[in-house]
Amino acid sequence: MRPLPDEADGEATPVASASASATAPGKPKASAPVPACASKAPASPDEIAVYRYTPEGGFHGLIVKHGHWGCPGPGGAAHFETVGEETYLPIAEDAKITALTPIVASTVSKPITVHELSEWLIAHPDKGLVFHYNVGKSGAIETLGQEEYTV
């Protein structure tokens, strides 16, 4: 901005230059970099939103959606944005699972069994709780840990 004399009192008044006036206040110029969270990141390779349990073909399975972490909301917390269709992921009978509220009454991760998880998912379908996971050589989930955030 450059000061120009004010005709009424001769004082200098700041005036936006022509290039700055082309952009609305508070908005980045076209050449400004876009914040990283504004673009759609690819789906996380190890995080899913879990919606339901299914005993598909006699095996334990989870109905999930893949996704990624979005931009922080008004409270500063990021949220998990799902992408694509629901898919099926088998989970091993002896999978190492940790959960917290609302599955268990704790804000600290507690170990639970596949049976405890499946019972909770049957009673509370479509909650979209976010978990990080690892798949073993068998193609089934071997570790599953609940994150603090939901979809």
Short mmCIF file of C-alpha atoms in Angstrom, two decimals:
data_model
loop_
_atom_site.label_atom_id
_atom_site.label_comp_id
_atom_site.label_asym_id
_atom_site.label_seq_id
_atom_site.Cartn_x
_atom_site.Cartn_y
_atom_site.Cartn_z
CA MET A 1 0.00 0.00 0.00
CA ARG A 2 1.16 3.48 -0.67
CA PRO A 3 -0.04 6.67 1.07
CA LEU A 4 -1.88 9.27 -1.01
CA PRO A 5 -2.75 12.75 0.23
CA ASP A 6 -6.31 13.07 1.47
CA GLU A 7 -7.96 16.02 -0.28
CA ALA A 8 -9.93 17.15 2.78
CA ASP A 9 -7.15 17.50 5.37
CA GLY A 10 -3.90 16.96 3.47
CA GLU A 11 -3.08 13.88 5.62
CA ALA A 12 -1.75 10.73 3.96
CA THR A 13 -4.31 7.90 3.72
CA PRO A 14 -3.21 4.34 2.87
CA VAL A 15 -4.58 3.12 -0.46
CA ALA A 16 -4.17 -0.36 -1.90
CA SER A 17 -2.05 -0.61 -5.02
CA ALA A 18 -3.68 -1.82 -8.25
CA SER A 19 -2.17 -5.31 -7.96
CA ALA A 20 -3.35 -5.78 -4.36
CA SER A 21 -6.87 -4.54 -5.13
CA ALA A 22 -7.30 -7.30 -7.73
CA THR A 23 -7.39 -9.84 -4.92
CA ALA A 24 -10.11 -9.76 -2.28
CA PRO A 25 -8.88 -9.10 1.27
CA GLY A 26 -8.09 -12.25 3.21
CA LYS A 27 -7.89 -14.49 0.14
CA PRO A 28 -4.59 -15.72 -1.28
CA LYS A 29 -3.51 -14.45 -4.68
CA ALA A 30 -3.70 -16.93 -7.54
CA SER A 31 0.07 -17.41 -7.37
CA ALA A 32 -0.01 -18.17 -3.61
CA PRO A 33 0.53 -21.85 -2.73
CA VAL A 34 -2.59 -23.82 -1.79
CA PRO A 35 -2.52 -25.21 1.77
CA ALA A 36 -1.65 -28.93 1.82
CA CYS A 37 -4.90 -29.91 3.51
CA ALA A 38 -7.00 -28.22 0.80
CA SER A 39 -6.09 -30.86 -1.77
CA LYS A 40 -7.57 -34.35 -1.66
CA ALA A 41 -4.85 -36.58 -0.34
CA PRO A 42 -4.73 -40.20 -1.47
CA ALA A 43 -6.32 -42.74 0.84
CA SER A 44 -4.19 -43.62 3.83
CA PRO A 45 -2.51 -47.00 3.34
CA ASP A 46 -3.04 -48.03 6.97
CA GLU A 47 -6.18 -46.30 8.26
CA ILE A 48 -9.83 -47.16 7.72
CA ALA A 49 -13.27 -46.20 8.97
CA VAL A 50 -15.01 -49.34 10.26
CA TYR A 51 -18.77 -49.51 9.74
CA ARG A 52 -19.97 -53.08 10.27
CA TYR A 53 -19.00 -56.65 11.06
CA THR A 54 -19.82 -59.59 8.82
CA PRO A 55 -19.15 -63.33 9.22
CA GLU A 56 -18.61 -63.56 5.44
CA GLY A 57 -18.04 -67.14 4.31
CA GLY A 58 -17.49 -68.31 7.88
CA PHE A 59 -14.64 -65.83 8.44
CA HIS A 60 -14.59 -62.67 10.50
CA GLY A 61 -14.75 -59.58 8.33
CA LEU A 62 -15.13 -55.83 8.61
CA ILE A 63 -17.04 -53.57 6.24
CA VAL A 64 -14.83 -50.49 5.91
CA LYS A 65 -14.12 -47.38 3.86
CA HIS A 66 -10.64 -46.11 3.18
CA GLY A 67 -9.89 -42.42 3.54
CA HIS A 68 -7.48 -39.72 4.64
CA TRP A 69 -7.25 -36.97 7.23
CA GLY A 70 -8.87 -33.70 6.15
CA CYS A 71 -8.27 -30.11 7.18
CA PRO A 72 -8.64 -29.21 10.85
CA GLY A 73 -12.11 -28.00 11.79
CA PRO A 74 -13.11 -25.05 13.96
CA GLY A 75 -11.82 -26.74 17.14
CA GLY A 76 -8.46 -27.48 15.50
CA ALA A 77 -9.08 -31.24 15.23
CA ALA A 78 -8.66 -32.93 11.86
CA HIS A 79 -11.36 -35.29 10.64
CA PHE A 80 -11.15 -38.49 8.64
CA GLU A 81 -12.66 -38.16 5.16
CA THR A 82 -13.71 -41.42 3.57
CA VAL A 83 -13.35 -42.03 -0.16
CA GLY A 84 -14.69 -44.67 -2.51
CA GLU A 85 -16.98 -47.58 -1.84
CA GLU A 86 -17.35 -49.76 1.22
CA THR A 87 -15.09 -52.80 1.03
CA TYR A 88 -14.66 -56.03 2.96
CA LEU A 89 -11.49 -56.76 4.96
CA PRO A 90 -11.05 -60.10 6.73
CA ILE A 91 -9.74 -59.97 10.29
CA ALA A 92 -7.78 -62.78 11.93
CA GLU A 93 -9.42 -64.58 14.86
CA ASP A 94 -6.37 -63.77 17.00
CA ALA A 95 -5.92 -60.17 15.79
CA LYS A 96 -4.39 -57.78 18.31
CA ILE A 97 -7.07 -55.09 18.75
CA THR A 98 -7.04 -51.99 20.93
CA ALA A 99 -10.08 -49.81 21.48
CA LEU A 100 -11.21 -46.79 23.45
CA THR A 101 -14.44 -44.87 23.93
CA PRO A 102 -17.12 -45.61 22.74
CA ILE A 103 -16.22 -49.31 22.40
CA VAL A 104 -14.73 -49.46 25.90
CA ALA A 105 -15.25 -46.92 28.66
CA SER A 106 -11.73 -45.49 28.48
CA THR A 107 -9.81 -42.70 26.80
CA VAL A 108 -6.74 -44.97 26.92
CA SER A 109 -6.47 -47.85 24.44
CA LYS A 110 -7.47 -51.19 25.96
CA PRO A 111 -7.01 -54.62 24.37
CA ILE A 112 -10.21 -56.34 23.18
CA THR A 113 -10.99 -59.52 21.27
CA VAL A 114 -12.45 -59.94 17.78
CA HIS A 115 -15.62 -61.19 19.47
CA GLU A 116 -15.89 -58.01 21.61
CA LEU A 117 -15.36 -55.84 18.55
CA SER A 118 -17.88 -57.77 16.45
CA GLU A 119 -20.52 -57.62 19.22
CA TRP A 120 -20.06 -53.85 19.51
CA LEU A 121 -20.26 -53.35 15.72
CA ILE A 122 -23.43 -55.47 15.49
CA ALA A 123 -25.05 -53.38 18.25
CA HIS A 124 -23.75 -50.05 16.82
CA PRO A 125 -23.54 -50.30 13.00
CA ASP A 126 -22.40 -47.49 10.72
CA LYS A 127 -20.49 -45.44 13.33
CA GLY A 128 -17.42 -45.07 11.13
CA LEU A 129 -14.83 -45.38 13.88
CA VAL A 130 -11.30 -44.82 12.58
CA PHE A 131 -8.65 -47.50 13.06
CA HIS A 132 -5.06 -47.99 11.93
CA TYR A 133 -4.39 -51.55 10.81
CA ASN A 134 -1.82 -54.02 9.51
CA VAL A 135 -2.52 -56.97 7.23
CA GLY A 136 -0.48 -60.15 7.58
CA LYS A 137 0.69 -62.65 4.98
CA SER A 138 -2.69 -64.39 5.11
CA GLY A 139 -4.37 -61.22 3.82
CA ALA A 140 -6.30 -60.73 7.07
CA ILE A 141 -5.96 -57.85 9.53
CA GLU A 142 -3.51 -58.84 12.28
CA THR A 143 -3.44 -55.59 14.25
CA LEU A 144 -6.19 -53.01 14.61
CA GLY A 145 -5.98 -49.94 16.81
CA GLN A 146 -8.76 -47.41 17.26
CA GLU A 147 -7.94 -43.74 16.68
CA GLU A 148 -9.49 -40.94 18.75
CA TYR A 149 -11.49 -39.52 15.83
CA THR A 150 -14.49 -40.66 13.84
CA VAL A 151 -15.66 -39.84 10.36
#
